[in-house]
Coordinates of C-alpha atoms in Angstrom, one line a residue:
Chain Z
M49 CA -17.9 -0.4 7.5
T50 CA -17.7 -4.1 6.7
G51 CA -19.1 -6.3 4.0
G52 CA -22.0 -6.9 6.3
L53 CA -21.5 -10.6 6.1
V54 CA -22.1 -12.9 8.9
R55 CA -19.2 -14.7 10.6
G56 CA -21.1 -17.9 10.3
D57 CA -20.9 -17.7 6.5
V58 CA -17.2 -17.5 6.8
L59 CA -17.0 -20.5 9.0
K60 CA -19.2 -22.6 6.8
T61 CA -17.3 -21.6 3.7
A62 CA -13.9 -22.2 5.4
H63 CA -15.0 -25.6 6.6
T64 CA -16.3 -26.6 3.2
I65 CA -13.2 -25.4 1.3
G66 CA -10.8 -27.0 3.7
S67 CA -12.6 -30.3 3.8
R68 CA -12.9 -30.6 0.0
A69 CA -9.2 -29.7 -0.4
L70 CA -8.3 -32.4 2.1
R71 CA -10.2 -35.0 0.2
W72 CA -8.6 -33.9 -3.1
L73 CA -5.1 -34.3 -1.5
Q74 CA -6.1 -37.7 -0.3
D75 CA -7.4 -38.7 -3.8
N76 CA -4.2 -37.4 -5.5
A77 CA -1.4 -38.0 -3.1
R78 CA -0.3 -41.0 -5.0
F79 CA 1.1 -38.6 -7.7
G80 CA 3.7 -37.3 -5.2
P81 CA 5.8 -40.3 -4.2
L82 CA 9.4 -39.8 -3.1
P83 CA 11.9 -41.6 -5.4
T84 CA 14.1 -44.0 -3.5
H85 CA 17.7 -42.7 -2.9
T86 CA 16.5 -39.3 -3.8
V87 CA 18.8 -36.3 -3.7
V88 CA 16.7 -33.3 -2.7
D89 CA 17.1 -30.7 -5.4
F90 CA 15.4 -27.4 -4.6
N91 CA 16.0 -26.3 -8.2
D92 CA 13.5 -29.0 -9.2
R93 CA 10.1 -27.4 -9.0
D94 CA 8.5 -30.8 -9.1
S95 CA 10.6 -32.4 -6.3
A96 CA 8.4 -34.5 -4.1
Y97 CA 10.2 -33.7 -0.9
K98 CA 8.7 -30.3 -0.1
P99 CA 5.1 -31.4 -0.9
L100 CA 5.4 -34.4 1.4
G101 CA 6.4 -32.1 4.2
E102 CA 3.5 -29.8 3.4
I103 CA 1.0 -32.6 3.4
A104 CA 2.3 -33.6 6.8
L105 CA 1.9 -30.1 8.0
A106 CA -1.7 -30.0 6.8
G107 CA -2.5 -33.4 8.3
S108 CA -0.8 -32.5 11.6
L109 CA -2.9 -29.4 12.0
V110 CA -6.2 -31.2 11.2
L111 CA -5.3 -33.7 14.0
R112 CA -4.1 -31.0 16.4
E113 CA -7.2 -28.9 16.2
G114 CA -9.6 -31.9 16.2
V115 CA -12.5 -29.8 14.7
A116 CA -12.9 -32.0 11.6
G117 CA -15.4 -34.8 11.2
P118 CA -14.4 -38.4 11.5
G119 CA -13.9 -38.8 7.7
D120 CA -11.5 -35.8 7.6
L121 CA -9.6 -36.9 10.6
A122 CA -9.1 -40.3 9.0
A123 CA -8.0 -38.7 5.8
A124 CA -5.5 -36.5 7.7
R125 CA -4.1 -39.5 9.5
A126 CA -3.8 -41.4 6.3
L127 CA -2.0 -38.6 4.6
I128 CA 0.5 -38.3 7.5
D129 CA 1.1 -42.0 7.5
Y130 CA 1.6 -41.9 3.7
A131 CA 4.2 -39.1 4.0
W132 CA 5.9 -40.9 6.9
G133 CA 6.1 -44.0 4.8
Q134 CA 7.5 -42.1 1.9
F135 CA 10.2 -40.9 4.3
R136 CA 10.9 -44.5 5.2
N137 CA 9.5 -44.0 8.7
G138 CA 11.7 -41.0 9.3
D139 CA 15.0 -42.7 8.2
F140 CA 15.2 -40.5 5.1
L141 CA 15.0 -37.3 7.2
Y142 CA 17.5 -38.7 9.7
E143 CA 20.0 -39.6 7.0
R144 CA 19.6 -36.3 5.4
Q145 CA 20.2 -34.5 8.7
V146 CA 23.3 -36.7 9.3
R147 CA 24.6 -35.8 5.8
H148 CA 23.9 -32.1 6.2
P149 CA 24.1 -31.1 9.9
L150 CA 23.7 -27.4 9.1
M151 CA 20.6 -27.8 7.0
T152 CA 17.3 -27.0 8.7
D153 CA 14.8 -28.7 6.4
P154 CA 15.0 -32.1 8.0
L155 CA 14.1 -30.6 11.4
E156 CA 11.4 -28.4 9.9
T157 CA 9.8 -31.4 8.2
Y158 CA 10.2 -33.7 11.1
A159 CA 8.4 -31.2 13.4
H160 CA 5.1 -31.8 11.6
F161 CA 5.3 -35.5 12.3
V162 CA 6.1 -34.8 15.9
R163 CA 3.0 -32.6 16.1
A164 CA 1.1 -35.6 14.9
G165 CA 2.6 -37.7 17.6
I166 CA 5.2 -39.5 15.5
R167 CA 8.8 -39.7 16.8
H168 CA 12.1 -41.1 15.4
E169 CA 14.4 -41.9 18.3
R170 CA 17.8 -41.5 16.5
M171 CA 16.5 -38.2 14.9
D172 CA 15.6 -36.9 18.3
R173 CA 19.1 -37.6 19.7
L174 CA 20.7 -36.1 16.7
L175 CA 18.6 -32.9 17.0
V176 CA 19.3 -32.5 20.7
H177 CA 23.0 -32.7 19.9
L178 CA 22.8 -30.3 17.0
S179 CA 20.8 -27.8 19.0
E180 CA 23.7 -27.6 21.5
L181 CA 26.1 -26.4 18.8
R182 CA 26.9 -22.7 18.5
S183 CA 27.5 -23.2 14.8
V184 CA 24.0 -24.4 14.2
H185 CA 22.5 -21.3 15.9
A186 CA 24.9 -19.0 14.1
I187 CA 23.8 -20.0 10.6
E188 CA 23.0 -16.9 8.6
M189 CA 19.4 -16.8 7.3
M190 CA 16.5 -14.5 6.6
P191 CA 14.6 -13.5 9.7
N192 CA 11.4 -15.3 8.7
R193 CA 13.5 -18.5 8.2
R194 CA 15.0 -18.1 11.6
L195 CA 11.5 -18.0 13.0
A196 CA 10.7 -21.2 11.1
V197 CA 13.6 -23.0 12.7
A198 CA 12.7 -21.6 16.1
N199 CA 9.2 -22.9 15.8
A200 CA 10.3 -26.3 14.5
S201 CA 12.7 -26.6 17.5
R202 CA 9.8 -25.7 19.8
V203 CA 7.5 -28.2 18.3
A204 CA 10.2 -30.9 18.3
G205 CA 10.7 -30.2 22.1
L206 CA 14.3 -29.0 21.9
A207 CA 15.2 -27.3 25.1
R208 CA 17.0 -24.2 23.8
R209 CA 14.7 -21.2 24.1
P210 CA 15.1 -18.6 21.3
D211 CA 14.7 -14.9 22.0
W212 CA 11.2 -14.7 20.3
P213 CA 10.7 -11.0 20.7
A214 CA 14.0 -10.3 19.0
L215 CA 13.4 -12.8 16.2
A216 CA 9.9 -11.2 15.6
A217 CA 11.3 -7.7 15.6
D218 CA 13.9 -8.7 13.0
S219 CA 11.2 -9.8 10.5
W220 CA 9.7 -7.6 7.9
L221 CA 6.5 -7.3 10.0
G222 CA 8.6 -6.4 13.0
R223 CA 9.5 -3.1 11.4
T224 CA 5.7 -2.3 10.9
P225 CA 6.7 -1.2 7.3
E226 CA 4.8 0.9 4.8
P227 CA 1.9 -1.5 3.9
W228 CA 1.9 -0.1 0.4
V229 CA 5.4 -1.3 -0.4
I230 CA 4.9 -5.1 -0.4
D231 CA 5.5 -7.4 -3.3
W232 CA 4.3 -11.0 -4.0
M233 CA 7.3 -12.8 -2.4
T234 CA 7.5 -10.4 0.6
A235 CA 3.8 -11.1 1.2
Y236 CA 4.5 -14.9 1.4
N237 CA 7.5 -14.2 3.7
M238 CA 5.2 -12.0 5.9
T239 CA 2.6 -14.7 6.3
H240 CA 5.3 -17.2 7.4
A241 CA 6.6 -14.9 10.1
V242 CA 3.1 -15.0 11.6
F243 CA 2.7 -18.8 11.1
H244 CA 5.9 -19.5 13.0
I245 CA 5.5 -17.0 15.8
T246 CA 2.0 -18.4 16.6
D247 CA 2.8 -22.0 15.6
W248 CA 0.2 -22.0 12.9
G249 CA -2.4 -20.3 14.9
A250 CA -2.0 -22.4 18.1
H251 CA -0.9 -19.3 20.0
P252 CA -2.3 -16.0 18.7
E253 CA -1.3 -14.4 22.0
L254 CA 2.4 -14.8 21.1
L255 CA 2.1 -12.3 18.3
P256 CA 3.7 -9.1 19.4
V257 CA 1.1 -6.4 20.0
E258 CA 2.5 -4.0 17.4
I259 CA 2.3 -6.7 14.7
R260 CA -1.2 -7.6 15.8
D261 CA -2.3 -4.0 15.6
Y262 CA -0.6 -3.6 12.2
L263 CA -2.2 -6.6 10.7
R264 CA -5.6 -5.6 12.1
V265 CA -5.5 -2.6 9.8
W266 CA -3.7 -3.9 6.7
L267 CA -4.5 -7.6 6.3
P268 CA -7.9 -6.9 4.8
V269 CA -6.3 -4.7 2.2
W270 CA -3.8 -7.3 1.1
V271 CA -6.6 -10.0 0.9
D272 CA -8.7 -7.6 -1.3
V273 CA -5.8 -6.7 -3.6
W274 CA -4.6 -10.2 -4.2
A275 CA -8.1 -11.7 -4.4
E276 CA -8.9 -9.2 -7.2
V277 CA -6.0 -10.6 -9.3
A278 CA -7.0 -14.2 -8.6
Q279 CA -3.9 -15.1 -6.5
Y280 CA -5.9 -17.9 -4.7
D281 CA -2.8 -19.5 -3.2
L282 CA -1.6 -16.2 -1.6
V283 CA -5.2 -15.3 -0.5
G284 CA -5.4 -18.6 1.3
E285 CA -2.1 -17.9 3.1
L286 CA -3.4 -14.5 4.1
L287 CA -6.5 -16.0 5.4
I288 CA -4.4 -18.3 7.6
V289 CA -2.8 -15.2 9.0
D290 CA -6.3 -13.9 9.8
A291 CA -6.9 -17.1 11.7
C292 CA -3.6 -16.6 13.6
L293 CA -4.9 -13.3 15.1
A294 CA -6.7 -13.4 18.4
E295 CA -9.6 -11.7 16.7
P296 CA -10.0 -12.2 12.9
V297 CA -10.3 -9.0 10.9
C298 CA -11.2 -10.3 7.4
D299 CA -14.8 -10.5 6.1
A300 CA -16.2 -13.2 4.0
Q301 CA -15.0 -11.8 0.6
G302 CA -11.7 -13.6 0.5
W303 CA -13.3 -16.9 1.4
Q304 CA -16.0 -16.4 -1.2
T305 CA -13.3 -15.8 -3.8
L306 CA -11.7 -19.1 -2.9
A307 CA -15.1 -20.9 -2.8
A308 CA -15.9 -19.7 -6.3
A309 CA -12.5 -20.8 -7.6
Q310 CA -12.6 -24.4 -6.1
R311 CA -13.4 -27.2 -8.5
P312 CA -16.2 -29.7 -7.7
N313 CA -13.5 -32.4 -7.1
G314 CA -11.9 -30.2 -4.4
L315 CA -9.0 -28.8 -6.5
L316 CA -8.3 -25.2 -5.7
P317 CA -6.3 -23.6 -8.5
R318 CA -3.3 -21.5 -7.3
D319 CA -4.3 -18.6 -9.7
A320 CA -6.4 -17.9 -12.8
D321 CA -4.2 -19.8 -15.2
P322 CA -5.9 -22.8 -16.9
V323 CA -5.7 -26.0 -14.9
D324 CA -3.9 -28.9 -16.7
E325 CA -6.3 -31.7 -17.4
D326 CA -3.6 -34.3 -16.6
P327 CA -4.3 -35.2 -13.0
E328 CA -0.6 -35.8 -12.1
R329 CA 0.4 -32.4 -13.5
A330 CA -2.6 -30.8 -11.8
F331 CA -1.5 -32.4 -8.5
K332 CA 2.0 -31.1 -8.8
D333 CA 0.8 -27.6 -9.8
H334 CA -1.9 -27.2 -7.2
E335 CA -0.9 -29.4 -4.3
H336 CA 0.5 -26.4 -2.5
T337 CA -2.8 -24.5 -2.7
A338 CA -4.7 -27.5 -1.4
V339 CA -2.4 -27.6 1.7
V340 CA -3.0 -23.9 2.2
A341 CA -6.8 -24.4 1.9
V342 CA -6.7 -27.3 4.5
V343 CA -4.7 -25.2 6.9
A344 CA -6.8 -22.1 6.4
G345 CA -10.1 -23.9 6.8
T346 CA -8.9 -25.9 9.9
V347 CA -7.3 -23.1 11.8
T348 CA -10.1 -20.6 11.0
L349 CA -12.8 -23.1 12.3
A350 CA -10.7 -24.0 15.4
R351 CA -10.0 -20.5 16.5
S352 CA -13.6 -19.5 16.1
L353 CA -14.8 -22.5 18.1
G354 CA -12.3 -21.4 20.8
T355 CA -10.8 -24.9 21.0
A356 CA -7.4 -25.1 22.6
P357 CA -4.9 -27.0 20.5
A358 CA -4.0 -30.4 22.0
A359 CA -0.3 -29.8 21.8
T360 CA 1.3 -27.6 24.4
L361 CA 4.4 -25.7 23.8
G362 CA 7.5 -25.9 25.9
Chain D
M61 CA -20.9 40.6 -10.2
L62 CA -18.3 39.2 -12.5
T63 CA -20.9 36.9 -14.0
Q64 CA -22.3 39.9 -15.9
D65 CA -19.0 40.3 -17.8
I66 CA -19.0 36.9 -19.3
R67 CA -18.3 36.7 -23.0
Q68 CA -20.5 34.5 -25.1
S69 CA -19.0 31.1 -25.9
A70 CA -20.4 28.5 -28.3
P71 CA -22.7 26.0 -26.6
V72 CA -21.0 22.7 -25.8
T73 CA -22.2 19.4 -27.1
P74 CA -23.4 16.6 -24.8
T75 CA -20.2 14.7 -25.5
Q76 CA -18.1 17.6 -24.4
A77 CA -20.2 18.1 -21.3
G78 CA -20.0 14.3 -20.6
T79 CA -16.2 14.4 -21.0
V80 CA -16.0 17.1 -18.3
A81 CA -18.1 15.0 -16.0
T82 CA -15.9 11.9 -16.7
L83 CA -12.8 13.9 -15.9
M84 CA -14.4 15.3 -12.7
I85 CA -15.6 12.0 -11.4
E86 CA -12.6 9.8 -12.5
E87 CA -13.5 6.2 -11.7
E88 CA -10.7 4.1 -10.3
T89 CA -8.7 2.0 -12.8
T90 CA -10.7 -1.1 -13.9
I91 CA -7.7 -3.4 -14.1
S92 CA -5.5 -3.8 -11.0
D93 CA -1.8 -3.9 -11.6
A94 CA -1.0 -5.5 -8.2
P95 CA 2.4 -7.2 -7.7
L96 CA 2.5 -10.8 -9.0
F97 CA 5.1 -13.5 -9.2
V98 CA 8.2 -12.4 -11.1
P99 CA 10.9 -14.8 -12.2
E100 CA 13.4 -13.0 -10.0
D101 CA 11.3 -14.5 -7.1
I102 CA 12.6 -17.9 -7.9
G103 CA 16.1 -16.8 -6.8
A104 CA 14.6 -15.6 -3.5
G105 CA 12.7 -18.9 -3.2
L106 CA 15.9 -20.9 -3.6
L107 CA 17.4 -18.9 -0.7
L108 CA 14.6 -20.2 1.4
L109 CA 15.5 -23.9 1.0
G110 CA 13.0 -26.0 2.6
L111 CA 10.6 -23.2 3.4
L112 CA 7.4 -25.1 4.0
L113 CA 4.3 -23.7 2.5
S114 CA 6.3 -21.2 0.4
P115 CA 4.7 -21.0 -3.0
K116 CA 5.7 -23.1 -5.9
P117 CA 6.7 -20.7 -8.8
P118 CA 4.1 -20.5 -11.5
K119 CA 5.2 -21.5 -14.9
E120 CA 6.2 -19.0 -17.7
R121 CA 5.1 -15.7 -16.3
Chain B
M99 CA -14.6 25.3 -29.1
P100 CA -14.9 22.7 -31.8
F101 CA -18.5 22.0 -32.9
A102 CA -18.2 18.4 -34.1
D103 CA -19.4 16.1 -31.4
T104 CA -16.3 14.0 -31.3
S105 CA -14.8 13.0 -28.0
P106 CA -12.6 15.9 -26.8
H107 CA -11.0 13.7 -24.1
E108 CA -7.4 14.3 -25.2
D109 CA -7.9 18.1 -25.5
Y110 CA -9.7 18.3 -22.2
T111 CA -7.1 16.2 -20.4
A112 CA -4.4 18.5 -21.8
A113 CA -6.4 21.5 -20.5
V114 CA -6.6 19.9 -17.1
E115 CA -2.9 19.3 -17.1
R116 CA -2.2 23.0 -18.1
V117 CA -4.5 24.4 -15.4
A118 CA -3.0 22.0 -12.8
G119 CA 0.5 23.1 -13.8
R120 CA -0.5 26.7 -13.3
A121 CA -2.0 25.9 -9.9
L122 CA 1.1 24.0 -9.0
G123 CA 3.2 27.1 -9.9
V124 CA 1.1 29.1 -7.5
L125 CA 1.4 26.5 -4.8
M126 CA 5.1 26.1 -5.2
D127 CA 5.6 29.9 -5.5
V128 CA 7.1 29.6 -9.0
E129 CA 6.4 32.0 -11.8
G130 CA 4.2 30.5 -14.5
T131 CA 3.2 26.9 -15.2
V132 CA 5.1 24.1 -13.4
V133 CA 5.9 21.1 -15.3
P134 CA 7.2 18.5 -12.8
A135 CA 10.8 17.6 -13.5
G136 CA 11.2 14.6 -15.8
F137 CA 7.7 14.9 -17.3
A138 CA 7.2 15.7 -20.9
P139 CA 5.6 19.1 -21.5
A140 CA 2.1 19.1 -22.8
D141 CA 1.9 18.5 -26.6
P142 CA 1.8 22.1 -28.0
R143 CA -0.5 20.9 -30.8
L144 CA -3.1 20.2 -28.1
A145 CA -3.2 23.8 -26.9
D146 CA -4.2 26.6 -29.2
P147 CA -2.5 29.6 -27.5
H148 CA -4.9 31.9 -29.4
D149 CA -8.0 30.2 -28.1
P150 CA -9.0 32.0 -24.9
D151 CA -11.4 29.2 -24.1
A152 CA -9.0 26.3 -24.4
D153 CA -8.3 26.1 -20.7
L154 CA -12.0 26.4 -19.6
P155 CA -12.7 22.7 -19.5
G156 CA -9.6 22.3 -17.3
L157 CA -10.8 24.9 -14.9
R158 CA -14.3 23.4 -14.9
V159 CA -12.9 19.9 -14.2
L160 CA -10.4 20.9 -11.5
G161 CA -12.8 23.3 -9.8
S162 CA -11.7 24.1 -6.3
D163 CA -8.3 22.4 -6.9
A164 CA -7.4 25.1 -9.4
F165 CA -8.0 27.9 -6.9
A166 CA -6.9 26.1 -3.7
P167 CA -3.3 27.2 -4.0
H168 CA -4.3 30.8 -3.8
V169 CA -6.2 30.0 -0.6
L170 CA -3.4 27.9 0.8
R171 CA -0.7 30.5 0.1
G172 CA -2.9 33.5 0.8
T173 CA -2.3 35.1 -2.6
P174 CA -5.1 36.9 -4.4
L175 CA -6.8 35.3 -7.4
P176 CA -6.0 37.4 -10.5
A177 CA -9.0 39.0 -12.1
D178 CA -8.6 37.1 -15.4
Q179 CA -8.6 33.8 -13.4
A180 CA -11.8 34.7 -11.6
E181 CA -13.4 35.7 -14.9
A182 CA -12.3 32.5 -16.5
A183 CA -13.7 30.5 -13.6
A184 CA -17.1 32.1 -14.0
R185 CA -17.0 31.5 -17.8
A186 CA -16.1 27.8 -17.3
F187 CA -19.2 27.4 -15.2
S188 CA -21.4 29.2 -17.6
L189 CA -20.0 27.1 -20.5
F190 CA -20.5 23.9 -18.6
P191 CA -23.5 24.5 -16.2
P192 CA -24.0 21.8 -13.6
D193 CA -27.3 20.6 -15.0
T194 CA -25.8 20.0 -18.5
L195 CA -23.0 17.6 -17.6
G196 CA -25.2 14.6 -18.1
A197 CA -23.8 12.6 -15.2
S198 CA -25.8 9.5 -14.2
P199 CA -27.9 9.6 -11.0
E200 CA -25.2 7.4 -9.4
T201 CA -22.6 10.1 -9.9
A202 CA -24.4 13.4 -10.3
W203 CA -24.3 14.0 -6.5
I204 CA -20.5 13.9 -6.7
I205 CA -20.5 16.8 -9.2
T206 CA -22.9 18.7 -7.0
W207 CA -20.6 18.4 -4.0
R208 CA -17.5 19.3 -6.1
D209 CA -19.3 22.4 -7.4
W210 CA -20.3 23.3 -3.9
A211 CA -16.6 23.2 -2.9
T212 CA -15.7 25.3 -5.9
A213 CA -18.3 27.9 -5.2
R214 CA -17.3 28.0 -1.5
T215 CA -13.6 28.5 -2.5
L216 CA -14.4 31.3 -5.0
T217 CA -16.5 33.1 -2.4
R218 CA -13.3 33.8 -0.6
F219 CA -12.3 35.9 -3.6
G220 CA -15.6 37.7 -3.8
L221 CA -17.0 35.6 -6.7
A222 CA -20.5 34.2 -6.5
L223 CA -21.4 31.1 -8.5
D224 CA -24.9 29.8 -8.8
V225 CA -24.6 26.1 -8.0
P226 CA -27.2 23.6 -6.8
L227 CA -27.3 22.9 -3.1
P228 CA -25.8 19.5 -2.2
G229 CA -27.8 17.0 -0.2
D230 CA -27.1 15.6 3.2
G231 CA -24.2 13.4 2.1
A232 CA -26.2 10.2 2.7
Q233 CA -24.2 8.6 -0.1
V234 CA -21.0 8.5 2.0
A235 CA -22.9 7.7 5.2
D236 CA -24.4 4.4 4.0
A237 CA -22.9 1.2 5.2
T238 CA -20.8 -0.1 2.4
T239 CA -17.5 -1.7 2.0
W240 CA -14.3 0.4 2.7
Q241 CA -13.2 -0.4 -0.9
A242 CA -16.2 1.3 -2.6
W243 CA -16.5 4.0 0.0
S244 CA -12.8 5.1 -0.3
V245 CA -13.2 5.3 -4.1
R246 CA -16.2 7.6 -3.6
M247 CA -14.1 9.7 -1.3
A248 CA -11.4 9.9 -3.9
Q249 CA -14.0 11.3 -6.3
L250 CA -14.8 13.9 -3.7
S251 CA -11.2 14.8 -3.1
S252 CA -11.6 18.4 -4.2
L253 CA -13.6 18.9 -1.0
A254 CA -10.6 18.0 1.1
L255 CA -9.4 21.6 1.8
P256 CA -9.1 23.6 5.0
G257 CA -12.0 25.9 5.5
L258 CA -14.6 23.5 4.0
D259 CA -16.7 21.4 6.3
G260 CA -19.9 19.4 6.0
P261 CA -21.3 15.9 6.1
I262 CA -18.7 14.5 3.7
H263 CA -15.9 15.8 6.0
A264 CA -17.7 14.4 9.0
A265 CA -17.8 11.0 7.3
A266 CA -14.1 11.2 6.5
R267 CA -13.3 12.0 10.2
R268 CA -15.3 9.0 11.3
N269 CA -13.6 6.6 8.9
A270 CA -9.9 7.4 9.0
D271 CA -9.0 3.7 8.8
S272 CA -11.2 3.1 5.7
L273 CA -9.4 6.0 4.0
A274 CA -6.0 4.6 5.0
R275 CA -7.0 1.1 3.7
G276 CA -8.4 2.7 0.5
V277 CA -5.1 4.5 -0.2
V278 CA -3.0 1.4 0.4
R279 CA -5.3 -0.6 -1.8
A280 CA -5.0 2.0 -4.6
M281 CA -1.2 2.1 -4.2
L282 CA -1.0 -1.7 -4.5
R283 CA -3.3 -1.7 -7.5
R284 CA -0.8 0.9 -8.9
D285 CA -3.8 3.3 -9.4
Y286 CA -1.8 6.4 -8.3
R287 CA -4.6 8.8 -9.4
T288 CA -6.9 7.3 -6.9
A289 CA -4.2 7.0 -4.2
A290 CA -3.3 10.7 -4.5
R291 CA -7.0 11.7 -4.3
I292 CA -7.6 9.6 -1.1
A293 CA -4.4 10.9 0.4
R294 CA -5.9 14.4 0.1
W295 CA -8.4 13.4 2.8
L296 CA -5.8 11.8 5.0
A297 CA -3.9 15.1 4.8
L298 CA -6.9 17.0 5.9
L299 CA -7.5 14.6 8.8
A300 CA -3.8 14.9 9.8
A301 CA -4.1 18.7 9.8
D302 CA -7.2 18.2 12.1
G303 CA -5.2 16.0 14.4
V304 CA -7.1 12.8 13.6
D305 CA -5.0 9.7 14.2
S306 CA -4.0 7.8 11.1
P307 CA -2.1 4.5 10.9
L308 CA -0.2 5.8 7.8
E309 CA 2.8 8.0 7.4
L310 CA 1.8 10.4 4.7
D311 CA 5.0 12.0 3.7
P312 CA 6.8 9.0 2.2
L313 CA 3.6 7.9 0.5
L314 CA 3.1 11.3 -1.3
R315 CA 6.8 11.3 -2.4
H316 CA 6.3 7.7 -3.7
V317 CA 3.3 8.8 -5.7
R318 CA 5.3 11.6 -7.3
L319 CA 8.1 9.3 -8.2
F320 CA 6.1 6.3 -9.3
G321 CA 2.8 7.8 -10.4
G322 CA 3.5 8.6 -14.0
G323 CA 3.3 11.9 -15.8
S324 CA 0.1 13.5 -14.5
T325 CA 0.5 17.1 -13.3
R326 CA -3.0 16.7 -11.8
T327 CA -1.6 13.9 -9.5
V328 CA 1.4 16.0 -8.6
L329 CA -0.9 18.8 -7.7
D330 CA -2.9 16.5 -5.4
T331 CA 0.2 15.4 -3.6
R332 CA 1.5 19.0 -3.2
I333 CA -1.9 20.2 -1.9
A334 CA -1.9 17.3 0.5
Q335 CA 1.6 18.1 1.6
H336 CA 0.8 21.8 2.1
V337 CA -2.4 21.0 4.0
T338 CA -0.5 18.8 6.5
G339 CA 2.3 21.3 6.8
L340 CA 4.8 18.8 5.5
E341 CA 6.8 21.0 3.1
E342 CA 9.8 19.6 1.3
S343 CA 10.9 19.3 -2.2

């Protein structure tokens, strides 16, 4: 009992959406520069810091998977270089980590550049030192955030091995909860647990079997429910989760919903609200959804082609 | 057979019969009331400092 | 019955709620009509206590669900109830309900279930024969299919079997997905109806990825003031053998 749609349709749609979103990011990234001497304020919804990290994430995955055409690969490389430049070739992240040794966002952001083959020597030494501190590992945080830090440490090549099964078991998904009691924010948190356990789809086999079986049944329901109410951003994240499974379970419907919503210029609105005509405002509002689309398209195509990610995990 | 004891009732109109059919068949609700962003989520989002690819809160919901 | 051809939706819905409340009383072994705690009792203006026909639309709509509690609890169907059931069918014969071709087969199957249930109490109803159930055997999406099964929920009773039931057994995962989808759309009427099938499958020992008990409790607490919905959850609970308050 499926939608009767051919997997090839999914791949073609996924590729088109991801590629167009990547070009839109490239065309509009100039709207997201980091002010000099910036203080990162997470209360500021328009802060440039988080989007730059997300752009680096999208670019790093396009390069890692290597399934994009030459134009897209060049765009991905250009976006990463742009973001790295905005971070003053990593000095910004390094200085932020020095100032806030217990904050995890410099490491998490840096990991995306490492994935793209970029290193910052002083940052590396700092992170090795911090990873030896019991205090750093004892920071209290939500289970899906703990998974994020564990994955960033893994990608950055830090030696300390976290107890992955225990971390996964602690997450919402790890409890295999009632799938009918999930809200919008919990859905986002759920997707992130999968992203970090599998390193954004590089290692579907690392997903615990109970979680994999659970998602196999319920993921299509969540895609359907949030596609119906035009939550394109969340649907995109759920489709990344699908690509993080050893065998995808979602049919073409979610992808078709995104394809119908994407603008000719590549902008994918995050929901059904009107899109602001001011391109700078539109970039700030919808940058996140573009990143989601690039990641979803890239990982979906790569897993179906059976390519092994270039980066290996320690 | 009990059917032979049935009292006569006034014939029903097509609208009445149609209402019975509607109540029997009961279509699903046309509008989904699925969970969406609520302002309280911003608080949760702030707790996730630096969560990459966490959503940006929509405006004025 | 009123003669003016205005929509009697409100009156009929109230009749359904009254009949559902009486069925719930039988199921829960309580004297008289059960109005679930916290729910407003039906508006008395909507029910004319002197109109002996006022409940007939409710009986006709609920069909087998109105009598299932007697089957499930093994209590006899009172003679006045049996007579009322027959009158409801004679007042609203199957061929006059005016359902569209897309939905008429659903009514035929529901009437089949009602007739089969009443047979147990020695009452014969003349209803059309249902088809081969091809409408639930076609390849379709689990979303549309599970909604069809919700519309056929009054067939989900022990002792009834046929092609619809076979389709349910073959597609336990689609039912489970359908009920979760309905829960998240906050369409608790549909959720409760699909849950009826899951309860029947559970009683038959068919594996399901869902725990039904908390789901049924959730529907009762979150599902609004429909006695019909509470009746569905209680029948489901009774069918699975999960009895609790």
